[in-house]
mmCIF file of C-alpha atoms in Angstrom:
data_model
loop_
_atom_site.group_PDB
_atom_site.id
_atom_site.type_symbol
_atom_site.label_atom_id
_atom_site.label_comp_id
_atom_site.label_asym_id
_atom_site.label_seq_id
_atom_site.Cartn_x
_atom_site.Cartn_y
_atom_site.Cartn_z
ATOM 1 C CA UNK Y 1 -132.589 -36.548 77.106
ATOM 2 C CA UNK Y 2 -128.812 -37.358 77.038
ATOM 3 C CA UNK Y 3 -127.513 -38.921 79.964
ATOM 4 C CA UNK Y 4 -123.849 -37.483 81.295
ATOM 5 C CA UNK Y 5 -120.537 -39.326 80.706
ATOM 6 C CA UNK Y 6 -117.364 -38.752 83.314
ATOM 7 C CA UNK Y 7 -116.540 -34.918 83.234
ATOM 8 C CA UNK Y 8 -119.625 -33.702 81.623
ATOM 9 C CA UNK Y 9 -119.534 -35.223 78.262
ATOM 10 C CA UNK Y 10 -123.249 -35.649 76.531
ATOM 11 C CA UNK Y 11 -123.427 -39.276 75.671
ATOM 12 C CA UNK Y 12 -125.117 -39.277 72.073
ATOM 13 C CA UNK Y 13 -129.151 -39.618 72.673
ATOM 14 C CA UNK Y 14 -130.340 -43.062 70.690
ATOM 15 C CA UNK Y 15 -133.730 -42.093 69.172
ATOM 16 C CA UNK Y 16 -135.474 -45.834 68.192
ATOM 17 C CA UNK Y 17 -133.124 -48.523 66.530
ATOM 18 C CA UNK Y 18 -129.456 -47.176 65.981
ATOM 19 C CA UNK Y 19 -128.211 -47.446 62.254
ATOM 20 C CA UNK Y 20 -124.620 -48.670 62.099
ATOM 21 C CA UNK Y 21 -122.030 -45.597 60.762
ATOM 22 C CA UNK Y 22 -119.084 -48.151 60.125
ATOM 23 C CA UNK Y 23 -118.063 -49.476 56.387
ATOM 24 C CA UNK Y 24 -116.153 -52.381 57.095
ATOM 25 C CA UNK Y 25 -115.123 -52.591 53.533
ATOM 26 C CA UNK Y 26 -113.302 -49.310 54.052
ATOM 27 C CA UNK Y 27 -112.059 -50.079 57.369
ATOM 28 C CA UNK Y 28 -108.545 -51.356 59.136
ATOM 29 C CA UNK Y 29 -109.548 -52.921 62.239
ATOM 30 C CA UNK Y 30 -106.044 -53.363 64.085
ATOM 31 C CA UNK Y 31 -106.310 -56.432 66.854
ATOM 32 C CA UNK Y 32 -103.134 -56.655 68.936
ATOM 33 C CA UNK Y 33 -102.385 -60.445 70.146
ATOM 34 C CA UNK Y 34 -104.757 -61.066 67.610
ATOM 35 C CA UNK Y 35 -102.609 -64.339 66.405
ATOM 36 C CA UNK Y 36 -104.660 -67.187 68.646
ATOM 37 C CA UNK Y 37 -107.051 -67.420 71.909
ATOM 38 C CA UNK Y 38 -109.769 -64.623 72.189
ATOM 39 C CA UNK Y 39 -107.594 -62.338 69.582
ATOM 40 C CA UNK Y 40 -107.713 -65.477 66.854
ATOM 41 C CA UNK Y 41 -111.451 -65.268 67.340
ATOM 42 C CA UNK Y 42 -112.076 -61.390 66.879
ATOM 43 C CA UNK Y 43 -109.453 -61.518 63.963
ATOM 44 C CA UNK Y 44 -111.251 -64.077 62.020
ATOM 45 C CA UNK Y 45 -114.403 -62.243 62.366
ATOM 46 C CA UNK Y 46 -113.671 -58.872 61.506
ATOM 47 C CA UNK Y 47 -111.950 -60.767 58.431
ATOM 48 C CA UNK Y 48 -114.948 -62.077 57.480
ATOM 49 C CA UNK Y 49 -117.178 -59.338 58.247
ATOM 50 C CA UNK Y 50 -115.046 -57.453 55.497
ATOM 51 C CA UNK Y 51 -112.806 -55.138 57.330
ATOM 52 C CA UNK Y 52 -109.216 -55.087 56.370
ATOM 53 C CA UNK Y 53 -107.277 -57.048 59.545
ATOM 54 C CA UNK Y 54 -104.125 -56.060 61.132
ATOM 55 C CA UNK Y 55 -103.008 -58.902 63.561
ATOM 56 C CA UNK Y 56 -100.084 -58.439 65.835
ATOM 57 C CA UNK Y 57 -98.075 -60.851 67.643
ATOM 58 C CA UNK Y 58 -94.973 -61.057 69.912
ATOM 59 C CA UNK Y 59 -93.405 -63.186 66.700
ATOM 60 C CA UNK Y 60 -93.475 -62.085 63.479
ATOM 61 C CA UNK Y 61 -93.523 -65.653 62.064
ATOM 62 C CA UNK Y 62 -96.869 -66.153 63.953
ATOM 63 C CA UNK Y 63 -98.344 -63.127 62.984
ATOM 64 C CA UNK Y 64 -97.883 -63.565 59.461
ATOM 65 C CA UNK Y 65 -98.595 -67.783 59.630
ATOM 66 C CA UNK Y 66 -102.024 -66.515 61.429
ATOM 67 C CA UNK Y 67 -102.456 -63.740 58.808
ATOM 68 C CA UNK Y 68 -102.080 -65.889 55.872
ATOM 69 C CA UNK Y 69 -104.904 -68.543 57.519
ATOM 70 C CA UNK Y 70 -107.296 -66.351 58.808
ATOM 71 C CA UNK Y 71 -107.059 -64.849 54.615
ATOM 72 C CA UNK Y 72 -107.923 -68.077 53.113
ATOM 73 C CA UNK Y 73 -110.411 -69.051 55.795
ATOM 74 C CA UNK Y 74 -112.222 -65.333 55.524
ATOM 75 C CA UNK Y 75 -111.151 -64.804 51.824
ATOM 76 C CA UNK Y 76 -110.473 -61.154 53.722
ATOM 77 C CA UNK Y 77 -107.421 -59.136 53.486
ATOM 78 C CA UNK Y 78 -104.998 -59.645 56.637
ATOM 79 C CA UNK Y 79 -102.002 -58.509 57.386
ATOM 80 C CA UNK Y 80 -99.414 -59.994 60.384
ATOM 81 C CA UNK Y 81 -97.130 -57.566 62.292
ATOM 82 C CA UNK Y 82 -94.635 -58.862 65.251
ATOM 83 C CA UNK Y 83 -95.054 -56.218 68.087
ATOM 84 C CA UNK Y 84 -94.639 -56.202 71.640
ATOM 85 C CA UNK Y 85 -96.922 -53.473 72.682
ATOM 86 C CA UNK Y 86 -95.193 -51.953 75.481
ATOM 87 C CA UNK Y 87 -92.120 -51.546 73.072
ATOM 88 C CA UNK Y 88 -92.232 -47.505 72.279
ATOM 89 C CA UNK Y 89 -90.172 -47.877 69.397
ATOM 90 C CA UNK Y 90 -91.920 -50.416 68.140
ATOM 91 C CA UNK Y 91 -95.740 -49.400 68.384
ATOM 92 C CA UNK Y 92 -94.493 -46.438 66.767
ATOM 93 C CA UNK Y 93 -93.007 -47.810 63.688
ATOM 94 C CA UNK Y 94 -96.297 -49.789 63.416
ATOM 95 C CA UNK Y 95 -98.024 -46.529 63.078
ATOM 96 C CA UNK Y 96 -95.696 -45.591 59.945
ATOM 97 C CA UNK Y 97 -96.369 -49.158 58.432
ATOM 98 C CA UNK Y 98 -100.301 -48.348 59.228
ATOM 99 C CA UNK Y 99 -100.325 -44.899 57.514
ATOM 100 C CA UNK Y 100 -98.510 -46.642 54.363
ATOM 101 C CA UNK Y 101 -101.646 -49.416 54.246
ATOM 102 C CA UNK Y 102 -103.922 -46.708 54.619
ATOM 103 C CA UNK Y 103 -102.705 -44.760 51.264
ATOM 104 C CA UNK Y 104 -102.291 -48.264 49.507
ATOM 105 C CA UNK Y 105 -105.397 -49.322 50.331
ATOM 106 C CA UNK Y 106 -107.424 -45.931 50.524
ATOM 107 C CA UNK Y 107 -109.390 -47.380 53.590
ATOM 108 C CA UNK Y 108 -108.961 -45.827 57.290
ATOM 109 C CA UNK Y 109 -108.352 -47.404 60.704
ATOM 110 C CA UNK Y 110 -111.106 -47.060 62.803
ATOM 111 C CA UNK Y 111 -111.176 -49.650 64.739
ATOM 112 C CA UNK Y 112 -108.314 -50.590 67.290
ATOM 113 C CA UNK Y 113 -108.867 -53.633 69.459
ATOM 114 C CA UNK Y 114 -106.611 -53.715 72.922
ATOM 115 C CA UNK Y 115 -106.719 -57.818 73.286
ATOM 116 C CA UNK Y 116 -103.119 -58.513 74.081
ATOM 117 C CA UNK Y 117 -102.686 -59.183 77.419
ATOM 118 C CA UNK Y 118 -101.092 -61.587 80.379
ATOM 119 C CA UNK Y 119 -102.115 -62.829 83.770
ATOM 120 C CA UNK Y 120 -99.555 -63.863 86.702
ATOM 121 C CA UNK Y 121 -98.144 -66.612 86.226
ATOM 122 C CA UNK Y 122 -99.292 -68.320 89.378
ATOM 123 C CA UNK Y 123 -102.124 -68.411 91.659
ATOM 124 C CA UNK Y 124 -102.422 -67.296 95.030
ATOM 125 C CA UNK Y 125 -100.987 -64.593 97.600
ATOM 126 C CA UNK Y 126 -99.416 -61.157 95.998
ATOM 127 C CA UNK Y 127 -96.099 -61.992 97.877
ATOM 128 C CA UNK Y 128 -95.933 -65.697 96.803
ATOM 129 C CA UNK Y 129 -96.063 -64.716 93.059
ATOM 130 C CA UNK Y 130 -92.876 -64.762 90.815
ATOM 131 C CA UNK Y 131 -91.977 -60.325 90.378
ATOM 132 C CA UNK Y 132 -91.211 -60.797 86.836
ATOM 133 C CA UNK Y 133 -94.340 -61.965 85.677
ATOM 134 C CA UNK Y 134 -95.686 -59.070 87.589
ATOM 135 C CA UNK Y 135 -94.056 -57.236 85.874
ATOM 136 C CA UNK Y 136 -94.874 -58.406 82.774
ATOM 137 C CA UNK Y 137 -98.680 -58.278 83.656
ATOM 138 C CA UNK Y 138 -97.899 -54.698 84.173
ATOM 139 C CA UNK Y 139 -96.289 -53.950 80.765
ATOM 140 C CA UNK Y 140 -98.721 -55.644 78.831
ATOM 141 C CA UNK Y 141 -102.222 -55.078 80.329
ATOM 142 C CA UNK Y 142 -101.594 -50.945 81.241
ATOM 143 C CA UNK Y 143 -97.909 -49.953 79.770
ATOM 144 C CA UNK Y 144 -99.246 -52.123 76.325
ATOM 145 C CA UNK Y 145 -102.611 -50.455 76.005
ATOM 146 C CA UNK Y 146 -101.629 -46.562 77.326
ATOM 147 C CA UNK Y 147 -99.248 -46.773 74.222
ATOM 148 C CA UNK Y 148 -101.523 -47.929 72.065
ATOM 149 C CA UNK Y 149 -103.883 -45.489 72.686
ATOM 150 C CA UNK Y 150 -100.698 -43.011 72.550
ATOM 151 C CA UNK Y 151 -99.640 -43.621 69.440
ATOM 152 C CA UNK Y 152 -102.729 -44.580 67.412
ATOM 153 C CA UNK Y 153 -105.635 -41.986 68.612
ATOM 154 C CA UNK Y 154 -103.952 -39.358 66.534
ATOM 155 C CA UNK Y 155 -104.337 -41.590 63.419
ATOM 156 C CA UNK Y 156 -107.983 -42.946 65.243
ATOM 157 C CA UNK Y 157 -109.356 -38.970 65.264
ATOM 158 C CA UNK Y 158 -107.785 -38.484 61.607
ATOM 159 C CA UNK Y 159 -109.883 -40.921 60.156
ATOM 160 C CA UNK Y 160 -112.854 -40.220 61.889
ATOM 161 C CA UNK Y 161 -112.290 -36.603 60.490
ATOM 162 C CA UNK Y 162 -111.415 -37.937 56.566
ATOM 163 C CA UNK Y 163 -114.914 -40.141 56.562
ATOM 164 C CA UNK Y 164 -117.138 -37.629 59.151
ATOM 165 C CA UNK Y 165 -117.854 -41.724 60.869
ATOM 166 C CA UNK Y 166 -116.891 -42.351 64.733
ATOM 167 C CA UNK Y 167 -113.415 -44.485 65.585
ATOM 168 C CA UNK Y 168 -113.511 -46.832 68.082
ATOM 169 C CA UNK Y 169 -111.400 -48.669 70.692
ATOM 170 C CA UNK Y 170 -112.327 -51.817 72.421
ATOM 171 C CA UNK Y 171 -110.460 -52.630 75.578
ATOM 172 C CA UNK Y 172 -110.509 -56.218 76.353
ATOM 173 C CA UNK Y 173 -111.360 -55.482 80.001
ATOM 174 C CA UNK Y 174 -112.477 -58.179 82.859
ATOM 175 C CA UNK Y 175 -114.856 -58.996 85.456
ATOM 176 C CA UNK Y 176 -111.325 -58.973 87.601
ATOM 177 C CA UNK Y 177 -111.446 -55.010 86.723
ATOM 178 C CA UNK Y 178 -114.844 -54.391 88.042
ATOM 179 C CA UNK Y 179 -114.963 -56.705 90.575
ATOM 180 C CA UNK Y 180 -111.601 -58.308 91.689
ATOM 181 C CA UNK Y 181 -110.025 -61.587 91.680
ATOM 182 C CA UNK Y 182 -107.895 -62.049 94.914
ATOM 183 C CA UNK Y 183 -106.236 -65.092 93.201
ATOM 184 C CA UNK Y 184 -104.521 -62.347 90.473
ATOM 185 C CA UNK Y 185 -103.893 -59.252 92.052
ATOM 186 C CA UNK Y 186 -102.214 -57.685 89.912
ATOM 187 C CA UNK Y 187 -104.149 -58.516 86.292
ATOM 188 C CA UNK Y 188 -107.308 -57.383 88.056
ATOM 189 C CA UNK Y 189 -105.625 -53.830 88.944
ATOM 190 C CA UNK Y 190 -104.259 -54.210 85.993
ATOM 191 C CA UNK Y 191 -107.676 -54.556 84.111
ATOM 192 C CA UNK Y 192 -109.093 -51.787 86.557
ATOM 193 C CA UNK Y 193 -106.941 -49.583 85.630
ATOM 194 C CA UNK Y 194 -107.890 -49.736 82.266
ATOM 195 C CA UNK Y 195 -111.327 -47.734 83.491
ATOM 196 C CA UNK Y 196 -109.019 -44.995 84.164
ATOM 197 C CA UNK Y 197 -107.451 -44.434 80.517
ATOM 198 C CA UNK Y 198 -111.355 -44.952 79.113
ATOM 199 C CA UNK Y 199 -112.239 -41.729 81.464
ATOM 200 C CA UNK Y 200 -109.132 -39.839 79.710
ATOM 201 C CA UNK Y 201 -110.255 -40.746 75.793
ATOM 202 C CA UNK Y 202 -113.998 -40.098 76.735
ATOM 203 C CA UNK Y 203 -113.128 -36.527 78.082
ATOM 204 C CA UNK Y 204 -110.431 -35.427 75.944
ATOM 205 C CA UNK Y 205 -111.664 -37.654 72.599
ATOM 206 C CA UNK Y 206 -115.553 -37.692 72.599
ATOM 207 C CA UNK Y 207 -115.979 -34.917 69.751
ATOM 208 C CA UNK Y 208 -113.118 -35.406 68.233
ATOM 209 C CA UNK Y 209 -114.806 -38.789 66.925
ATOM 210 C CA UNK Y 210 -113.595 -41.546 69.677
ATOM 211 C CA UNK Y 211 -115.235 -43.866 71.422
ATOM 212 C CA UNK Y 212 -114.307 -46.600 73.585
ATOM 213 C CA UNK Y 213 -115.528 -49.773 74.837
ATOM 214 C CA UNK Y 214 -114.690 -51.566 77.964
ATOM 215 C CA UNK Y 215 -115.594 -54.878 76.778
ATOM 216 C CA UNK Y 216 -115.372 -58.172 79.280
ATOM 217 C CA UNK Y 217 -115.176 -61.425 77.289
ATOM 218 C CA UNK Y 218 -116.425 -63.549 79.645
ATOM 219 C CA UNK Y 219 -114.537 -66.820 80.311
ATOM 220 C CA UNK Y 220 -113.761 -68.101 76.981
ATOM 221 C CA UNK Y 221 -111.728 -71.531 76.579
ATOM 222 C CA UNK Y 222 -108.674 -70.709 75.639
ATOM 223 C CA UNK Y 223 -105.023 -71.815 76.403
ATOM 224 C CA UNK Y 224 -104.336 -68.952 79.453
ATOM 225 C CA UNK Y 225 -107.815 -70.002 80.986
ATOM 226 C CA UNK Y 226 -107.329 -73.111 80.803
ATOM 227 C CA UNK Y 227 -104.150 -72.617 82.392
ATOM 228 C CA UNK Y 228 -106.005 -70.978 85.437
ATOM 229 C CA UNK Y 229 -106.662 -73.408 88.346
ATOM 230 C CA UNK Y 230 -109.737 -70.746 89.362
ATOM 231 C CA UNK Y 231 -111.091 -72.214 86.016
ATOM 232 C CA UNK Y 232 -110.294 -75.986 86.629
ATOM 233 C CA UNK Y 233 -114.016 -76.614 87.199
ATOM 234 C CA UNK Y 234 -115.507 -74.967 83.787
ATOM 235 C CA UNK Y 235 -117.174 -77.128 81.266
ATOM 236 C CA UNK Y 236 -119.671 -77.210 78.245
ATOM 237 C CA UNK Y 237 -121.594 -74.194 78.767
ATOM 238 C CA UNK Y 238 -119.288 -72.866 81.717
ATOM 239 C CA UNK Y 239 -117.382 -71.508 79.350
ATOM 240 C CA UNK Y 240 -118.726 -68.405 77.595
ATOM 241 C CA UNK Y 241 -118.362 -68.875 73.754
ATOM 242 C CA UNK Y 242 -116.613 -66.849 71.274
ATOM 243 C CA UNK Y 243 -119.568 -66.184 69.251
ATOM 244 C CA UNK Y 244 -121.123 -64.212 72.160
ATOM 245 C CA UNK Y 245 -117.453 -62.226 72.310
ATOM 246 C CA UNK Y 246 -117.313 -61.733 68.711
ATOM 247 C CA UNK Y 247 -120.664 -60.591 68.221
ATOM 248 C CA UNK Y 248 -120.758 -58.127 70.606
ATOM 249 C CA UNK Y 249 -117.028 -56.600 69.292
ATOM 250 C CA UNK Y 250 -118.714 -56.128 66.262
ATOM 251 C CA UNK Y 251 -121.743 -54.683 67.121
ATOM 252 C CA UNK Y 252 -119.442 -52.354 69.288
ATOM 253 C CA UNK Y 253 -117.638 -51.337 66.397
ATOM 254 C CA UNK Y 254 -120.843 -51.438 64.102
ATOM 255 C CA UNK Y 255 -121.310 -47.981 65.284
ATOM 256 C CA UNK Y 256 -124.957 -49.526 66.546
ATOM 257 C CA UNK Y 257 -123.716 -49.510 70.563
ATOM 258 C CA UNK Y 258 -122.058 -45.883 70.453
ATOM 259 C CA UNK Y 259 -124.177 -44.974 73.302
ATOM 260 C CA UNK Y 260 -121.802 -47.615 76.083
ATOM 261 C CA UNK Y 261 -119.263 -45.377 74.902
ATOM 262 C CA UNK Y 262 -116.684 -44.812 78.100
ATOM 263 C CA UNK Y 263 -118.446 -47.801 79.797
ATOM 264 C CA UNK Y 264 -117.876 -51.389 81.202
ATOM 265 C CA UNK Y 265 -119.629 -53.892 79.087
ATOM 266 C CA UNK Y 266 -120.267 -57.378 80.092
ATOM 267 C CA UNK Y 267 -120.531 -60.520 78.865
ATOM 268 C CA UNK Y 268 -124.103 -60.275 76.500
ATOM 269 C CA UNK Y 269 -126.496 -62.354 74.682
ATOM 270 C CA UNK Y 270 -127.120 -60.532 71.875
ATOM 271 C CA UNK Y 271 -130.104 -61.260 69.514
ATOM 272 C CA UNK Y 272 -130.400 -59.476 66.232
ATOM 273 C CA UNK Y 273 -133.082 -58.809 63.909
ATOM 274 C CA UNK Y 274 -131.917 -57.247 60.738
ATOM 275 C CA UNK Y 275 -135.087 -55.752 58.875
ATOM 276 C CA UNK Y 276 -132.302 -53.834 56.232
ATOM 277 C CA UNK Y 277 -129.244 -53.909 55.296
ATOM 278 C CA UNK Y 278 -128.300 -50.754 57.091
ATOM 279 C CA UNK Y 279 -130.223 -51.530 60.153
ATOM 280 C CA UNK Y 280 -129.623 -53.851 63.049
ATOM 281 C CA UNK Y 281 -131.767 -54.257 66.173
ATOM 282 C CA UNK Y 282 -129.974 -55.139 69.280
ATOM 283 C CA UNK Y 283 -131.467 -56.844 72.358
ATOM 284 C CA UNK Y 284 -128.512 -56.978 75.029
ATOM 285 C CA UNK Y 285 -129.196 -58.635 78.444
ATOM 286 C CA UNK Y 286 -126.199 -60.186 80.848
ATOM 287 C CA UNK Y 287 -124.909 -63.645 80.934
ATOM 288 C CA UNK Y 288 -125.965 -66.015 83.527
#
């Protein structure tokens, strides 16, 4: 029996063990801010999992410095792009430059990870904080992804269509979106708000071949976090790791998890028990 997603979608029944429908080795997994902290992580992964890797950056130089390492570490293909994401003119022409790798390459993108993001830069009352970098919270975590998803689901359902295989978004989301952090006001309606545009792509998407993924990270150890006084009192295994992040943005995009399509999904322990090559078992249960 399937159970109903926002506005009457059927979410897809899961009969036993779910096979995975993605072919990483004919995939473009695009990862904005995908250049260092939680982004460096899921970039290196999907490098080394086989898909072809766009990573984006604010800089250019970055992008393509991080490119060229994650490559030799992964021995995967990567490619570096500057972008700021809430630039319309520029998330556009990296749609043209994405079409072009698609008919060099022959492979599809399927996969579109929403990681780039900010937080306020300060801590405390709404009125005490500085308005530019509310602004710029603003821009990147709803303006940056809304655009995204703009420009790219066209080119997200297309492929799905070409290979008859599910595309997929992952929205780095937060436990500030489902539950609120007072501290950052505006990141956690920022990250809330994110729940919104996942309703839209679910309804309007679903069988055209999308699915999305509100995906919280956790708290992983990185330089914004650490830049958090909330976070001053994390250590060892306070800190969630990126293995648990990067497993479960794979598995997401595996095809294996279509069934939290539209939904918020938490930090996980994921054990796996692979009995063939085109089967994984998944065993999901929260963090502590």
């Amino acid at each position: 029996m399937s159970e109903k997603l926002p506005y009457g979608t059927n979410m897809p029944t899961t009969d036993g063990t779910p096979e995975a429908t993605a072919v990483p080795s004919e995939t473009i997994a695009l990862i904005t801010g995908g250049a260092r902290g939680i982004g460096r992580h899921l970039s290196e992964a999907f490098a080394g999992a086989g898909y072809h890797v766009i990573v984006t950056a604010t800089s250019a130089s970055n992008a393509e410095a991080a490119a060229d390492e994650i490559a030799e570490a992964t021995g995967g293909g990567v490619t570096g792009v500057g972008l700021r994401t809430d630039d319309i003119a520029a998330v556009k022409a990296l749609r043209e430059s994405v079409v072009a790798l698609e008919a060099e390459t022959g492979k599809r993108l399927q996969v579109l990870i929403n990681n780039a993001g900010r937080i306020e830069s300060s801590e405390g009352p709404l009125w005490d904080a500085d308005p530019e970098s509310l602004k710029a919270v603003v821009d990147a975590n709803v303006t940056g992804v809304a655009l995204m998803i703009n420009v790219f689901a066209p080119v997200l359902m297309a492929g799905a269509e070409a290979t008859s295989r599910p595309s997929r978004i992952i929205d780095l989301n937060s436990g500030s979106g489902a539950k609120g952090t007072p501290a950052y006001a505006v990141y956690s309606a920022s990250k809330a708000a994110l729940f919104r545009l996942a309703d839209s792509v679910v309804h309007f998407g679903h069988d055209k071949g999308l699915r999305i993924f509100e995906m919280a990270p956790g708290v992983v150890e990185t330089a914004m976090t650490k830049s958090m006084p909330v976070h001053d009192f994390r250590q060892g295994d306070d800190w969630t790791s990126p293995g648990q992040v990067t497993d479960l943005a794979l598995a997401l995009a595996s095809g294996t998890l279509d069934a939290f399509t539209g939904r918020y999904v938490p930090p996980v322990r994921i054990r796996r028990s692979r009995s063939s090559p085109r089967r994984t078992s998944w065993r999901i249960r929260p963090v502590d």
